[in-house]
Amino acid sequence: MLSNQGKMQLNVRIDPETSEKLDEIVEYYQENTKIGRVYKGDVLTDIILKSYDVMQKQKAIKKRKY
């Protein structure tokens, strides 16, 4: 799906429950998207980008308040 060019590897420790949830999310993406093979890195990237967008919108809303 995505090339490894320009990517960095992150080594993180997560608890088994979180890992199981990530596996379930990856499986969900695999079953509900038509982009071919889905990898954990792709899912994490998607989640991070979506969370970042939400954060930016919330920050913009806070700036508008007086």
mmCIF file of N, CA and C in Angstrom:
data_model
loop_
_atom_site.group_PDB
_atom_site.id
_atom_site.type_symbol
_atom_site.label_atom_id
_atom_site.label_comp_id
_atom_site.label_asym_id
_atom_site.label_seq_id
_atom_site.Cartn_x
_atom_site.Cartn_y
_atom_site.Cartn_z
ATOM 1 N N MET A 1 0.828 -1.190 0.000
ATOM 2 C CA MET A 1 0.000 0.000 0.000
ATOM 3 C C MET A 1 0.871 1.252 0.000
ATOM 4 N N LEU A 2 1.638 1.457 1.025
ATOM 5 C CA LEU A 2 2.490 2.630 1.102
ATOM 6 C C LEU A 2 3.946 2.182 1.048
ATOM 7 N N SER A 3 4.784 2.977 0.412
ATOM 8 C CA SER A 3 6.200 2.626 0.348
ATOM 9 C C SER A 3 6.878 3.004 1.661
ATOM 10 N N ASN A 4 8.045 2.454 1.886
ATOM 11 C CA ASN A 4 8.784 2.762 3.113
ATOM 12 C C ASN A 4 9.666 3.994 2.959
ATOM 13 N N GLN A 5 9.653 4.620 1.781
ATOM 14 C CA GLN A 5 10.471 5.813 1.571
ATOM 15 C C GLN A 5 10.012 6.927 2.491
ATOM 16 N N GLY A 6 10.971 7.560 3.143
ATOM 17 C CA GLY A 6 10.648 8.691 3.990
ATOM 18 C C GLY A 6 9.932 8.329 5.272
ATOM 19 N N LYS A 7 9.937 7.075 5.636
ATOM 20 C CA LYS A 7 9.259 6.647 6.857
ATOM 21 C C LYS A 7 10.282 6.364 7.936
ATOM 22 N N MET A 8 9.835 6.467 9.174
ATOM 23 C CA MET A 8 10.698 6.116 10.290
ATOM 24 C C MET A 8 10.024 5.020 11.098
ATOM 25 N N GLN A 9 10.824 4.216 11.734
ATOM 26 C CA GLN A 9 10.298 3.135 12.550
ATOM 27 C C GLN A 9 10.162 3.600 13.984
ATOM 28 N N LEU A 10 9.022 3.309 14.583
ATOM 29 C CA LEU A 10 8.795 3.603 15.987
ATOM 30 C C LEU A 10 8.731 2.279 16.743
ATOM 31 N N ASN A 11 9.455 2.202 17.805
ATOM 32 C CA ASN A 11 9.390 1.018 18.654
ATOM 33 C C ASN A 11 8.698 1.428 19.946
ATOM 34 N N VAL A 12 7.518 0.894 20.147
ATOM 35 C CA VAL A 12 6.732 1.257 21.316
ATOM 36 C C VAL A 12 6.263 -0.003 22.031
ATOM 37 N N ARG A 13 6.027 0.137 23.296
ATOM 38 C CA ARG A 13 5.482 -0.973 24.084
ATOM 39 C C ARG A 13 4.040 -0.637 24.426
ATOM 40 N N ILE A 14 3.168 -1.593 24.155
ATOM 41 C CA ILE A 14 1.754 -1.429 24.498
ATOM 42 C C ILE A 14 1.311 -2.690 25.226
ATOM 43 N N ASP A 15 0.262 -2.550 26.015
ATOM 44 C CA ASP A 15 -0.193 -3.719 26.756
ATOM 45 C C ASP A 15 -0.958 -4.658 25.819
ATOM 46 N N PRO A 16 -1.103 -5.919 26.213
ATOM 47 C CA PRO A 16 -1.756 -6.910 25.346
ATOM 48 C C PRO A 16 -3.179 -6.521 24.932
ATOM 49 N N GLU A 17 -3.920 -5.885 25.821
ATOM 50 C CA GLU A 17 -5.293 -5.486 25.490
ATOM 51 C C GLU A 17 -5.303 -4.452 24.361
ATOM 52 N N THR A 18 -4.392 -3.493 24.426
ATOM 53 C CA THR A 18 -4.293 -2.485 23.376
ATOM 54 C C THR A 18 -3.877 -3.135 22.059
ATOM 55 N N SER A 19 -2.966 -4.075 22.113
ATOM 56 C CA SER A 19 -2.522 -4.790 20.913
ATOM 57 C C SER A 19 -3.680 -5.559 20.269
ATOM 58 N N GLU A 20 -4.489 -6.193 21.104
ATOM 59 C CA GLU A 20 -5.665 -6.919 20.585
ATOM 60 C C GLU A 20 -6.636 -5.954 19.918
ATOM 61 N N LYS A 21 -6.812 -4.786 20.506
ATOM 62 C CA LYS A 21 -7.711 -3.789 19.913
ATOM 63 C C LYS A 21 -7.163 -3.306 18.576
ATOM 64 N N LEU A 22 -5.856 -3.097 18.503
ATOM 65 C CA LEU A 22 -5.247 -2.683 17.240
ATOM 66 C C LEU A 22 -5.444 -3.763 16.186
ATOM 67 N N ASP A 23 -5.245 -5.022 16.560
ATOM 68 C CA ASP A 23 -5.470 -6.126 15.615
ATOM 69 C C ASP A 23 -6.910 -6.124 15.110
ATOM 70 N N GLU A 24 -7.844 -5.869 16.008
ATOM 71 C CA GLU A 24 -9.259 -5.832 15.631
ATOM 72 C C GLU A 24 -9.543 -4.669 14.680
ATOM 73 N N ILE A 25 -8.930 -3.516 14.945
ATOM 74 C CA ILE A 25 -9.106 -2.364 14.059
ATOM 75 C C ILE A 25 -8.514 -2.652 12.688
ATOM 76 N N VAL A 26 -7.327 -3.263 12.649
ATOM 77 C CA VAL A 26 -6.694 -3.617 11.373
ATOM 78 C C VAL A 26 -7.606 -4.568 10.590
ATOM 79 N N GLU A 27 -8.159 -5.549 11.278
ATOM 80 C CA GLU A 27 -9.072 -6.494 10.627
ATOM 81 C C GLU A 27 -10.299 -5.766 10.075
ATOM 82 N N TYR A 28 -10.828 -4.814 10.846
ATOM 83 C CA TYR A 28 -11.979 -4.025 10.402
ATOM 84 C C TYR A 28 -11.634 -3.237 9.142
ATOM 85 N N TYR A 29 -10.488 -2.558 9.151
ATOM 86 C CA TYR A 29 -10.051 -1.811 7.967
ATOM 87 C C TYR A 29 -9.928 -2.752 6.778
ATOM 88 N N GLN A 30 -9.331 -3.931 7.015
ATOM 89 C CA GLN A 30 -9.120 -4.898 5.936
ATOM 90 C C GLN A 30 -10.452 -5.315 5.309
ATOM 91 N N GLU A 31 -11.442 -5.538 6.159
ATOM 92 C CA GLU A 31 -12.748 -5.996 5.670
ATOM 93 C C GLU A 31 -13.578 -4.883 5.057
ATOM 94 N N ASN A 32 -13.335 -3.641 5.442
ATOM 95 C CA ASN A 32 -14.217 -2.545 5.037
ATOM 96 C C ASN A 32 -13.582 -1.506 4.129
ATOM 97 N N THR A 33 -12.389 -1.781 3.642
ATOM 98 C CA THR A 33 -11.775 -0.901 2.653
ATOM 99 C C THR A 33 -11.389 -1.747 1.449
ATOM 100 N N LYS A 34 -11.210 -1.095 0.342
ATOM 101 C CA LYS A 34 -10.875 -1.823 -0.881
ATOM 102 C C LYS A 34 -9.509 -1.392 -1.384
ATOM 103 N N ILE A 35 -8.565 -1.274 -0.456
ATOM 104 C CA ILE A 35 -7.239 -0.789 -0.837
ATOM 105 C C ILE A 35 -6.196 -1.891 -0.818
ATOM 106 N N GLY A 36 -6.625 -3.110 -0.664
ATOM 107 C CA GLY A 36 -5.669 -4.213 -0.600
ATOM 108 C C GLY A 36 -5.263 -4.499 0.818
ATOM 109 N N ARG A 37 -4.066 -5.030 0.984
ATOM 110 C CA ARG A 37 -3.568 -5.416 2.304
ATOM 111 C C ARG A 37 -3.423 -4.194 3.203
ATOM 112 N N VAL A 38 -3.907 -4.307 4.430
ATOM 113 C CA VAL A 38 -3.831 -3.223 5.398
ATOM 114 C C VAL A 38 -2.832 -3.628 6.487
ATOM 115 N N TYR A 39 -1.948 -2.708 6.820
ATOM 116 C CA TYR A 39 -0.924 -2.964 7.828
ATOM 117 C C TYR A 39 -1.164 -2.114 9.059
ATOM 118 N N LYS A 40 -0.620 -2.553 10.193
ATOM 119 C CA LYS A 40 -0.788 -1.818 11.452
ATOM 120 C C LYS A 40 -0.285 -0.381 11.316
ATOM 121 N N GLY A 41 0.834 -0.196 10.642
ATOM 122 C CA GLY A 41 1.379 1.151 10.465
ATOM 123 C C GLY A 41 0.424 2.056 9.703
ATOM 124 N N ASP A 42 -0.254 1.490 8.696
ATOM 125 C CA ASP A 42 -1.221 2.274 7.921
ATOM 126 C C ASP A 42 -2.403 2.692 8.794
ATOM 127 N N VAL A 43 -2.880 1.749 9.622
ATOM 128 C CA VAL A 43 -4.008 2.038 10.499
ATOM 129 C C VAL A 43 -3.614 3.090 11.541
ATOM 130 N N LEU A 44 -2.436 2.927 12.141
ATOM 131 C CA LEU A 44 -1.987 3.903 13.126
ATOM 132 C C LEU A 44 -1.810 5.281 12.500
ATOM 133 N N THR A 45 -1.277 5.331 11.293
ATOM 134 C CA THR A 45 -1.136 6.609 10.590
ATOM 135 C C THR A 45 -2.493 7.257 10.378
ATOM 136 N N ASP A 46 -3.478 6.480 9.943
ATOM 137 C CA ASP A 46 -4.821 7.003 9.706
ATOM 138 C C ASP A 46 -5.433 7.536 11.000
ATOM 139 N N ILE A 47 -5.292 6.771 12.077
ATOM 140 C CA ILE A 47 -5.840 7.192 13.366
ATOM 141 C C ILE A 47 -5.166 8.476 13.838
ATOM 142 N N ILE A 48 -3.861 8.549 13.713
ATOM 143 C CA ILE A 48 -3.124 9.737 14.147
ATOM 144 C C ILE A 48 -3.516 10.954 13.326
ATOM 145 N N LEU A 49 -3.610 10.799 12.005
ATOM 146 C CA LEU A 49 -3.991 11.928 11.155
ATOM 147 C C LEU A 49 -5.393 12.430 11.486
ATOM 148 N N LYS A 50 -6.329 11.505 11.702
ATOM 149 C CA LYS A 50 -7.698 11.904 12.040
ATOM 150 C C LYS A 50 -7.746 12.589 13.406
ATOM 151 N N SER A 51 -7.007 12.051 14.374
ATOM 152 C CA SER A 51 -6.963 12.659 15.705
ATOM 153 C C SER A 51 -6.329 14.042 15.648
ATOM 154 N N TYR A 52 -5.301 14.183 14.832
ATOM 155 C CA TYR A 52 -4.626 15.467 14.679
ATOM 156 C C TYR A 52 -5.582 16.512 14.098
ATOM 157 N N ASP A 53 -6.359 16.106 13.082
ATOM 158 C CA ASP A 53 -7.341 17.023 12.492
ATOM 159 C C ASP A 53 -8.366 17.479 13.530
ATOM 160 N N VAL A 54 -8.846 16.537 14.344
ATOM 161 C CA VAL A 54 -9.810 16.878 15.395
ATOM 162 C C VAL A 54 -9.179 17.849 16.384
ATOM 163 N N MET A 55 -7.940 17.588 16.771
ATOM 164 C CA MET A 55 -7.241 18.456 17.710
ATOM 165 C C MET A 55 -7.096 19.868 17.135
ATOM 166 N N GLN A 56 -6.707 19.973 15.870
ATOM 167 C CA GLN A 56 -6.532 21.286 15.243
ATOM 168 C C GLN A 56 -7.853 22.049 15.218
ATOM 169 N N LYS A 57 -8.948 21.359 14.921
ATOM 170 C CA LYS A 57 -10.263 22.006 14.908
ATOM 171 C C LYS A 57 -10.641 22.490 16.297
ATOM 172 N N GLN A 58 -10.361 21.663 17.321
ATOM 173 C CA GLN A 58 -10.685 22.057 18.693
ATOM 174 C C GLN A 58 -9.840 23.250 19.123
ATOM 175 N N LYS A 59 -8.581 23.272 18.733
ATOM 176 C CA LYS A 59 -7.709 24.402 19.062
ATOM 177 C C LYS A 59 -8.206 25.676 18.385
ATOM 178 N N ALA A 60 -8.660 25.552 17.142
ATOM 179 C CA ALA A 60 -9.167 26.718 16.419
ATOM 180 C C ALA A 60 -10.431 27.250 17.069
ATOM 181 N N ILE A 61 -11.285 26.357 17.546
ATOM 182 C CA ILE A 61 -12.527 26.784 18.218
ATOM 183 C C ILE A 61 -12.187 27.522 19.507
ATOM 184 N N LYS A 62 -11.216 27.016 20.267
ATOM 185 C CA LYS A 62 -10.821 27.660 21.527
ATOM 186 C C LYS A 62 -10.253 29.052 21.278
ATOM 187 N N LYS A 63 -9.531 29.225 20.175
ATOM 188 C CA LYS A 63 -8.949 30.527 19.859
ATOM 189 C C LYS A 63 -10.016 31.559 19.543
ATOM 190 N N ARG A 64 -11.150 31.124 18.985
ATOM 191 C CA ARG A 64 -12.223 32.047 18.620
ATOM 192 C C ARG A 64 -12.979 32.557 19.827
ATOM 193 N N LYS A 65 -12.942 31.802 20.928
ATOM 194 C CA LYS A 65 -13.681 32.224 22.134
ATOM 195 C C LYS A 65 -12.906 33.321 22.850
ATOM 196 N N TYR A 66 -13.636 34.266 23.433
ATOM 197 C CA TYR A 66 -12.991 35.393 24.120
ATOM 198 C C TYR A 66 -13.016 35.189 25.602
#
